[in-house]
Amino acid sequence: MKTILGKLNGIEADRELLQQAAQIIKRGGLVAFPTETVYGLGADGFNEEAAKKIYAAKGRPSDNPLILHIAEENQLKQIVKKIPEKAKKLMESFWPGPLTIILEKKENVPYTTTGGLDTVAIRMPNHLGALSFLKAVQTPIAAPSANTSGRPSPTKAEHVLEDMQGKIDMILDGGEVGIGIESTIIDMTSVPMILRPGFITQEMLEEKIGDVFLDPTLQNGLQEKERPKAPGMKYRHYAPKADLTIIEGELSRVIDQINRLTAQKVSEGKKVGIIATEETKKFYRDGMIKVIGTRKKEETIAKHLYSILREFDEAEIDVIFSEAFSEKAFGQAIMNRLIKAAGHHKIIV
Ligand code: TXA
Ligand code: MG
């Protein structure tokens, strides 16, 4: 299959491209598109055969449900049985935006889309290109992140091309995404519960609807026997090919430890990558040093996390050492992804 690469310019000229994308979706094909979080791999959410193609292109286990993306709230009628008051409040407050809400599905949403569950995850992305695409297709679009299963999520069209060239019909290139990590997922089918942390934090949600709980598997890292409620959270995720270790503790000790470990690995003939920040980069002596962002603005760290992991893959790095970051507010989501990318491998100094 030849993958068409089309550039979104945010102007009238996009119309033709979006019509072409809509045709592909109607025929049951796959179109990758930008959102404010990460790129998604879209198919018609009501077409089981199309949803199956998503699983095949990603190499994704079929028990891992997809998110339905919509452009307008009136599309919800086709998808969910009812909208509880608090869920409505969240939609009013955070849509369009990086918040995915889980509700009870209607019969016509196929189990292929929901991974066999009676609930469905829904989100309205806050991205002009995504919204234009969703409006052009006129149907809810089932879309996971557009990466090969297990690899870091794509934050640029080039990343999608790396993983999906020849496997999907089209990639809509909207440039680099704004946020860089996936949406917050909140289950609203019973007590409000965060299943995956993201840019919309627990505090922001509680400010609108009162108590919001965290899936217990998010609190102390994932134990083998515990099953997270978002099926996707149980898989090794967001992972680079190299062995990634996080070093946590007082910053000067973290730097010393990373320098020590790097010297040791380099002497063993290994290629070492270091995830550093603007504030710390000058203290490292060896290895391939990459600046992820500044500690003063956690958004910069989120935005570059996945692309740095991919750059280390490209450079065929064997071992990566990363500084740990604050777990406050949005930091919780950043550290959640970093810890998963590291396969829970963390050293405390
Ligand atoms: O920001 C995002 O959410 C991106 C963009 C493309 O919208 N999408 C994304 O999709 O991250 P994906 O498939 O990579 O992650 C969806 C997560 C998975 O962990 C999945 O298990 C969970 O959502 N999920 C989906 N439907 C669910 C449901 N009904 N109940 C529980 N978890 C669900
Ligand atoms: Mg994903």
CSV table of C-alpha atoms and ligand atoms in Angstrom, one decimal:
chain,number,residue,atom,x,y,z
A,1,MET,CA,0.0,0.0,0.0
A,2,LYS,CA,1.2,3.5,-0.8
A,3,THR,CA,0.8,5.9,2.1
A,4,ILE,CA,-0.3,9.4,1.0
A,5,LEU,CA,1.3,12.2,2.9
A,6,GLY,CA,-0.8,15.4,2.9
A,7,LYS,CA,0.1,18.7,4.6
A,8,LEU,CA,-2.5,20.6,6.6
A,9,ASN,CA,-2.1,24.3,6.3
A,10,GLY,CA,-5.1,25.4,8.3
A,11,ILE,CA,-6.6,27.2,5.3
A,12,GLU,CA,-9.3,26.8,2.7
A,13,ALA,CA,-6.8,24.8,0.5
A,14,ASP,CA,-7.1,21.9,3.0
A,15,ARG,CA,-10.6,21.2,1.9
A,16,GLU,CA,-9.7,19.0,-1.0
A,17,LEU,CA,-7.2,17.0,1.1
A,18,LEU,CA,-9.8,16.6,3.9
A,19,GLN,CA,-12.4,15.4,1.3
A,20,GLN,CA,-9.9,12.8,0.1
A,21,ALA,CA,-9.3,11.7,3.7
A,22,ALA,CA,-13.0,11.4,4.3
A,23,GLN,CA,-13.4,9.2,1.2
A,24,ILE,CA,-10.7,6.9,2.6
A,25,ILE,CA,-12.5,6.7,5.9
A,26,LYS,CA,-15.8,5.9,4.2
A,27,ARG,CA,-14.2,3.1,2.2
A,28,GLY,CA,-13.0,1.6,5.5
A,29,GLY,CA,-9.4,2.8,5.2
A,30,LEU,CA,-7.0,4.3,7.8
A,31,VAL,CA,-5.9,8.0,8.1
A,32,ALA,CA,-3.4,9.3,10.7
A,33,PHE,CA,-4.2,12.8,11.9
A,34,PRO,CA,-2.7,15.3,14.3
A,35,THR,CA,-4.3,16.2,17.7
A,36,GLU,CA,-3.1,18.5,20.5
A,37,THR,CA,-1.8,15.5,22.4
A,38,VAL,CA,-0.2,13.0,20.0
A,39,TYR,CA,-1.0,11.8,16.4
A,40,GLY,CA,-4.0,9.4,16.1
A,41,LEU,CA,-4.6,6.5,13.7
A,42,GLY,CA,-8.2,6.9,12.6
A,43,ALA,CA,-10.8,4.7,11.2
A,44,ASP,CA,-14.6,4.8,11.0
A,45,GLY,CA,-15.7,3.9,14.6
A,46,PHE,CA,-18.8,2.0,13.4
A,47,ASN,CA,-17.0,-0.1,10.9
A,48,GLU,CA,-15.6,-3.3,12.5
A,49,GLU,CA,-13.4,-4.2,9.6
A,50,ALA,CA,-11.8,-0.8,9.6
A,51,ALA,CA,-11.2,-1.0,13.4
A,52,LYS,CA,-9.5,-4.4,12.8
A,53,LYS,CA,-7.2,-2.8,10.4
A,54,ILE,CA,-6.0,-0.4,13.1
A,55,TYR,CA,-5.1,-3.3,15.4
A,56,ALA,CA,-3.2,-5.0,12.5
A,57,ALA,CA,-1.3,-1.8,11.5
A,58,LYS,CA,-0.2,-1.2,15.1
A,59,GLY,CA,0.3,-4.8,16.1
A,60,ARG,CA,-2.0,-4.0,19.0
A,61,PRO,CA,-3.7,-6.6,21.2
A,62,SER,CA,-7.4,-6.7,20.3
A,63,ASP,CA,-8.5,-6.4,24.0
A,64,ASN,CA,-7.1,-2.9,24.1
A,65,PRO,CA,-10.0,-0.5,23.3
A,66,LEU,CA,-9.9,2.6,21.0
A,67,ILE,CA,-11.0,6.1,21.8
A,68,LEU,CA,-13.8,7.6,19.7
A,69,HIS,CA,-13.1,11.1,18.5
A,70,ILE,CA,-15.9,13.5,17.8
A,71,ALA,CA,-16.1,17.1,16.6
A,72,GLU,CA,-19.6,18.0,18.0
A,73,GLU,CA,-21.4,17.1,21.2
A,74,ASN,CA,-24.5,16.1,19.3
A,75,GLN,CA,-22.6,13.1,17.9
A,76,LEU,CA,-22.8,11.6,21.5
A,77,LYS,CA,-26.3,10.5,20.8
A,78,GLN,CA,-25.1,7.9,18.5
A,79,ILE,CA,-22.5,6.6,20.9
A,80,VAL,CA,-23.7,6.6,24.6
A,81,LYS,CA,-26.8,5.6,26.5
A,82,LYS,CA,-26.8,8.5,28.9
A,83,ILE,CA,-24.6,11.4,29.9
A,84,PRO,CA,-24.4,11.8,33.7
A,85,GLU,CA,-24.5,15.4,35.0
A,86,LYS,CA,-20.9,15.4,36.1
A,87,ALA,CA,-19.7,14.1,32.8
A,88,LYS,CA,-21.7,16.9,31.1
A,89,LYS,CA,-19.9,19.4,33.3
A,90,LEU,CA,-16.5,18.0,32.3
A,91,MET,CA,-17.4,18.2,28.6
A,92,GLU,CA,-18.5,21.9,29.1
A,93,SER,CA,-15.3,22.7,30.9
A,94,PHE,CA,-12.7,20.7,29.0
A,95,TRP,CA,-13.9,20.0,25.5
A,96,PRO,CA,-12.5,20.4,23.0
A,97,GLY,CA,-9.4,19.4,24.9
A,98,PRO,CA,-7.1,16.6,26.2
A,99,LEU,CA,-9.7,14.8,28.2
A,100,THR,CA,-11.1,11.4,27.3
A,101,ILE,CA,-14.4,10.4,29.1
A,102,ILE,CA,-15.5,6.8,29.5
A,103,LEU,CA,-19.3,6.3,29.5
A,104,GLU,CA,-21.7,3.3,28.8
A,105,LYS,CA,-21.8,2.6,25.1
A,106,LYS,CA,-24.9,2.1,22.9
A,107,GLU,CA,-25.4,-1.2,21.1
A,108,ASN,CA,-24.4,0.2,17.8
A,109,VAL,CA,-20.8,0.9,18.9
A,110,PRO,CA,-19.1,-2.4,17.9
A,111,TYR,CA,-17.2,-4.4,20.4
A,112,THR,CA,-14.2,-4.4,18.1
A,113,THR,CA,-13.9,-0.7,18.8
A,114,THR,CA,-14.3,-1.1,22.6
A,115,GLY,CA,-12.1,-4.2,23.0
A,116,GLY,CA,-15.2,-6.2,24.1
A,117,LEU,CA,-16.2,-3.7,26.8
A,118,ASP,CA,-19.7,-2.2,27.4
A,119,THR,CA,-18.1,1.2,27.9
A,120,VAL,CA,-16.6,3.5,25.4
A,121,ALA,CA,-13.9,6.2,25.6
A,122,ILE,CA,-14.7,9.5,23.9
A,123,ARG,CA,-12.8,12.7,23.3
A,124,MET,CA,-13.2,15.9,21.3
A,125,PRO,CA,-9.6,17.1,20.5
A,126,ASN,CA,-8.7,20.7,20.6
A,127,HIS,CA,-6.8,20.9,17.3
A,128,LEU,CA,-8.0,22.7,14.2
A,129,GLY,CA,-6.7,20.0,11.8
A,130,ALA,CA,-8.3,17.2,13.9
A,131,LEU,CA,-11.6,19.0,14.1
A,132,SER,CA,-11.7,19.8,10.4
A,133,PHE,CA,-11.0,16.2,9.6
A,134,LEU,CA,-13.7,15.0,12.0
A,135,LYS,CA,-16.2,17.4,10.5
A,136,ALA,CA,-15.3,16.3,7.0
A,137,VAL,CA,-15.9,12.6,7.8
A,138,GLN,CA,-19.1,13.2,9.8
A,139,THR,CA,-18.7,10.0,11.8
A,140,PRO,CA,-17.0,9.3,15.1
A,141,ILE,CA,-13.4,8.3,14.4
A,142,ALA,CA,-11.9,5.4,16.4
A,143,ALA,CA,-8.2,6.3,17.0
A,144,PRO,CA,-5.4,5.1,19.2
A,145,SER,CA,-2.0,6.8,19.1
A,146,ALA,CA,-0.5,6.3,15.6
A,147,ASN,CA,2.6,4.4,16.7
A,148,THR,CA,3.5,0.8,16.4
A,149,SER,CA,2.3,-0.9,19.7
A,150,GLY,CA,4.9,-0.5,22.4
A,151,ARG,CA,6.9,2.3,20.7
A,152,PRO,CA,6.7,6.0,21.9
A,153,SER,CA,3.6,7.8,20.7
A,154,PRO,CA,4.1,10.1,17.6
A,155,THR,CA,4.4,13.8,18.2
A,156,LYS,CA,5.3,14.6,14.6
A,157,ALA,CA,4.1,13.3,11.2
A,158,GLU,CA,7.6,11.9,10.6
A,159,HIS,CA,7.2,9.6,13.6
A,160,VAL,CA,3.9,8.3,12.1
A,161,LEU,CA,5.7,7.7,8.7
A,162,GLU,CA,8.5,5.8,10.5
A,163,ASP,CA,6.0,3.4,12.0
A,164,MET,CA,3.1,3.3,9.5
A,165,GLN,CA,4.5,3.8,6.0
A,166,GLY,CA,3.0,1.3,3.7
A,167,LYS,CA,0.5,0.1,6.3
A,168,ILE,CA,-2.0,2.9,6.2
A,169,ASP,CA,-3.7,5.0,3.5
A,170,MET,CA,-2.9,8.5,4.5
A,171,ILE,CA,-1.1,10.7,7.0
A,172,LEU,CA,-2.3,14.3,7.6
A,173,ASP,CA,0.7,16.3,8.6
A,174,GLY,CA,-0.2,19.1,11.0
A,175,GLY,CA,3.4,19.7,12.2
A,176,GLU,CA,4.5,19.1,15.8
A,177,VAL,CA,1.8,18.6,18.4
A,178,GLY,CA,1.4,21.0,21.3
A,179,ILE,CA,1.2,18.8,24.4
A,180,GLY,CA,3.2,15.7,23.5
A,181,ILE,CA,1.6,13.1,25.8
A,182,GLU,CA,-1.8,11.4,25.6
A,183,SER,CA,-5.0,12.7,27.0
A,184,THR,CA,-6.2,12.3,30.6
A,185,ILE,CA,-8.7,9.4,30.8
A,186,ILE,CA,-11.5,9.6,33.3
A,187,ASP,CA,-14.1,6.9,33.9
A,188,MET,CA,-17.5,8.4,34.6
A,189,THR,CA,-19.5,5.2,34.6
A,190,SER,CA,-19.4,5.2,38.4
A,191,VAL,CA,-17.3,7.3,40.8
A,192,PRO,CA,-15.1,9.5,38.8
A,193,MET,CA,-11.8,7.8,38.4
A,194,ILE,CA,-8.7,8.8,36.5
A,195,LEU,CA,-7.3,5.8,34.5
A,196,ARG,CA,-4.5,7.6,32.8
A,197,PRO,CA,-3.0,11.0,33.9
A,198,GLY,CA,-2.5,13.7,31.4
A,199,PHE,CA,-2.5,17.5,30.9
A,200,ILE,CA,-5.9,17.8,32.7
A,201,THR,CA,-4.9,17.1,36.3
A,202,GLN,CA,-6.9,15.6,39.2
A,203,GLU,CA,-7.0,19.1,40.8
A,204,MET,CA,-8.4,20.7,37.6
A,205,LEU,CA,-11.1,18.0,37.4
A,206,GLU,CA,-12.0,18.2,41.2
A,207,GLU,CA,-12.4,21.9,40.9
A,208,LYS,CA,-15.4,21.2,38.5
A,209,ILE,CA,-17.0,18.1,39.9
A,210,GLY,CA,-15.7,17.4,43.4
A,211,ASP,CA,-14.0,14.2,44.4
A,212,VAL,CA,-12.1,12.4,41.6
A,213,PHE,CA,-10.1,9.2,42.4
A,214,LEU,CA,-7.0,7.8,40.9
A,215,ASP,CA,-6.9,4.2,39.6
A,216,PRO,CA,-4.9,2.6,42.5
A,217,THR,CA,-2.5,1.0,40.0
A,218,LEU,CA,-1.3,4.6,39.1
A,219,GLN,CA,-0.4,5.4,42.7
A,220,ASN,CA,2.4,3.0,43.6
A,221,GLY,CA,3.5,1.9,40.2
A,222,LEU,CA,1.9,-1.1,38.6
A,223,GLN,CA,2.2,-4.4,40.6
A,224,GLU,CA,2.2,-7.6,38.6
A,225,LYS,CA,-1.0,-8.9,40.0
A,226,GLU,CA,-3.0,-5.7,39.7
A,227,ARG,CA,-5.0,-5.0,36.5
A,228,PRO,CA,-5.4,-1.4,35.6
A,229,LYS,CA,-8.9,-0.4,34.4
A,230,ALA,CA,-7.6,1.1,31.1
A,231,PRO,CA,-6.5,-2.2,29.4
A,232,GLY,CA,-3.8,-0.3,27.5
A,233,MET,CA,-2.0,0.7,30.7
A,234,LYS,CA,-0.9,-2.8,31.4
A,235,TYR,CA,1.4,-3.2,28.4
A,236,ARG,CA,5.0,-2.1,28.3
A,237,HIS,CA,4.5,1.2,26.6
A,238,TYR,CA,6.1,4.3,25.2
A,239,ALA,CA,9.3,2.4,25.2
A,240,PRO,CA,12.6,3.1,23.4
A,241,LYS,CA,14.7,0.2,22.1
A,242,ALA,CA,17.5,1.0,24.6
A,243,ASP,CA,17.5,0.1,28.3
A,244,LEU,CA,16.2,3.2,30.1
A,245,THR,CA,16.8,3.9,33.7
A,246,ILE,CA,15.5,6.8,35.8
A,247,ILE,CA,17.7,8.3,38.5
A,248,GLU,CA,15.8,10.1,41.2
A,249,GLY,CA,16.9,12.1,44.2
A,250,GLU,CA,18.6,15.4,45.0
A,251,LEU,CA,19.7,16.9,41.7
A,252,SER,CA,23.5,17.1,42.3
A,253,ARG,CA,23.5,13.5,43.4
A,254,VAL,CA,21.5,12.5,40.4
A,255,ILE,CA,24.0,14.2,38.1
A,256,ASP,CA,27.0,12.5,39.9
A,257,GLN,CA,25.3,9.1,39.6
A,258,ILE,CA,24.5,9.5,35.9
A,259,ASN,CA,28.1,10.6,35.2
A,260,ARG,CA,29.3,7.5,37.2
A,261,LEU,CA,27.0,5.1,35.4
A,262,THR,CA,27.7,6.6,32.0
A,263,ALA,CA,31.5,6.3,32.5
A,264,GLN,CA,31.0,2.6,33.5
A,265,LYS,CA,28.8,1.8,30.5
A,266,VAL,CA,31.1,3.7,28.0
A,267,SER,CA,34.1,1.7,29.3
A,268,GLU,CA,32.1,-1.5,28.5
A,269,GLY,CA,31.8,-0.3,24.9
A,270,LYS,CA,28.1,0.8,25.2
A,271,LYS,CA,26.5,3.8,23.6
A,272,VAL,CA,24.9,5.9,26.3
A,273,GLY,CA,22.2,8.5,26.0
A,274,ILE,CA,21.4,11.1,28.7
A,275,ILE,CA,18.1,12.9,29.2
A,276,ALA,CA,19.1,16.2,30.7
A,277,THR,CA,17.5,19.6,31.2
A,278,GLU,CA,18.6,23.2,30.3
A,279,GLU,CA,19.6,23.5,34.0
A,280,THR,CA,21.8,20.4,34.1
A,281,LYS,CA,23.2,19.8,30.6
A,282,LYS,CA,26.6,21.5,31.3
A,283,PHE,CA,27.4,19.0,34.2
A,284,TYR,CA,27.5,15.9,32.0
A,285,ARG,CA,30.8,14.8,30.7
A,286,ASP,CA,30.2,11.9,28.3
A,287,GLY,CA,27.5,10.1,26.3
A,288,MET,CA,24.9,11.6,23.9
A,289,ILE,CA,23.3,14.4,25.9
A,290,LYS,CA,19.8,15.5,25.0
A,291,VAL,CA,18.0,18.4,26.5
A,292,ILE,CA,14.3,17.5,27.1
A,293,GLY,CA,13.3,21.0,28.2
A,294,THR,CA,13.5,23.3,31.2
A,295,ARG,CA,12.6,22.4,34.8
A,296,LYS,CA,10.9,25.8,35.0
A,297,LYS,CA,8.3,24.7,32.5
A,298,GLU,CA,7.1,21.1,32.7
A,299,GLU,CA,5.2,21.5,29.4
A,300,THR,CA,8.5,21.7,27.6
A,301,ILE,CA,9.5,18.3,29.1
A,302,ALA,CA,6.2,16.6,28.1
A,303,LYS,CA,6.5,18.0,24.6
A,304,HIS,CA,9.9,16.5,23.8
A,305,LEU,CA,9.8,13.2,25.8
A,306,TYR,CA,8.7,10.9,23.0
A,307,SER,CA,10.7,12.5,20.2
A,308,ILE,CA,13.9,12.2,22.3
A,309,LEU,CA,13.2,8.5,22.9
A,310,ARG,CA,12.8,8.1,19.2
A,311,GLU,CA,16.0,10.1,18.5
A,312,PHE,CA,17.9,7.7,20.8
A,313,ASP,CA,16.5,4.8,18.8
A,314,GLU,CA,17.7,6.4,15.6
A,315,ALA,CA,21.2,6.8,17.1
A,316,GLU,CA,21.2,3.1,18.1
A,317,ILE,CA,21.9,4.0,21.7
A,318,ASP,CA,22.2,1.0,24.1
A,319,VAL,CA,21.5,2.5,27.4
A,320,ILE,CA,19.7,5.7,28.5
A,321,PHE,CA,19.9,7.5,31.8
A,322,SER,CA,17.2,10.0,32.6
A,323,GLU,CA,16.9,12.5,35.4
A,324,ALA,CA,13.5,12.2,37.3
A,325,PHE,CA,11.1,15.2,37.2
A,326,SER,CA,8.6,16.6,39.6
A,327,GLU,CA,5.4,14.6,40.0
A,328,LYS,CA,3.3,17.5,40.9
A,329,ALA,CA,0.3,18.5,38.7
A,330,PHE,CA,1.1,17.8,35.0
A,331,GLY,CA,4.3,16.2,36.2
A,332,GLN,CA,2.3,13.2,37.4
A,333,ALA,CA,1.5,12.4,33.7
A,334,ILE,CA,5.1,13.0,32.6
A,335,MET,CA,6.6,10.7,35.2
A,336,ASN,CA,3.8,8.1,34.5
A,337,ARG,CA,5.0,7.8,30.9
A,338,LEU,CA,8.7,8.0,31.7
A,339,ILE,CA,8.4,5.2,34.3
A,340,LYS,CA,6.5,3.0,31.8
A,341,ALA,CA,9.1,3.7,29.1
A,342,ALA,CA,11.7,2.6,31.7
A,343,GLY,CA,9.8,-0.6,32.5
A,344,HIS,CA,9.7,0.7,36.1
A,345,HIS,CA,13.5,0.7,36.3
A,346,LYS,CA,14.4,3.5,38.7
A,347,ILE,CA,17.4,4.1,40.9
A,348,ILE,CA,17.0,6.3,44.0
A,349,VAL,CA,20.2,8.2,45.1
B,1,TXA,O1,-4.5,11.7,23.5
B,1,TXA,C1,-5.0,10.7,23.2
B,1,TXA,O2,-5.8,10.1,24.0
B,1,TXA,C2,-4.6,10.0,21.9
B,1,TXA,C3,-5.1,10.8,20.8
B,1,TXA,C4,-4.8,10.2,19.4
B,1,TXA,O3,-6.4,11.1,20.9
B,1,TXA,N1,-5.1,8.7,21.8
B,1,TXA,C5,-4.6,7.6,22.6
B,1,TXA,O4,-5.1,6.4,22.3
B,1,TXA,O5,-3.7,7.8,23.4
B,1,TXA,P1,-4.5,5.0,22.8
B,1,TXA,O6,-5.3,4.0,22.1
B,1,TXA,O7,-3.1,5.0,22.6
B,1,TXA,O8,-4.9,5.0,24.3
B,1,TXA,C6,-6.2,4.7,24.7
B,1,TXA,C7,-6.3,4.2,26.1
B,1,TXA,C8,-5.8,2.8,26.3
B,1,TXA,O9,-5.0,2.7,27.4
B,1,TXA,C9,-7.1,2.0,26.4
B,1,TXA,O10,-7.0,0.9,27.1
B,1,TXA,C10,-8.0,3.1,27.1
B,1,TXA,O11,-7.6,4.3,26.6
B,1,TXA,N2,-9.4,2.9,26.9
B,1,TXA,C11,-10.1,3.0,25.8
B,1,TXA,N3,-11.4,2.7,26.0
B,1,TXA,C12,-11.5,2.3,27.2
B,1,TXA,C13,-12.6,1.9,28.0
B,1,TXA,N4,-13.9,1.7,27.5
B,1,TXA,N5,-12.4,1.6,29.3
B,1,TXA,C14,-11.2,1.7,29.8
B,1,TXA,N6,-10.1,2.1,29.2
B,1,TXA,C15,-10.3,2.4,27.9
B,2,MG,MG,-1.1,4.6,22.7
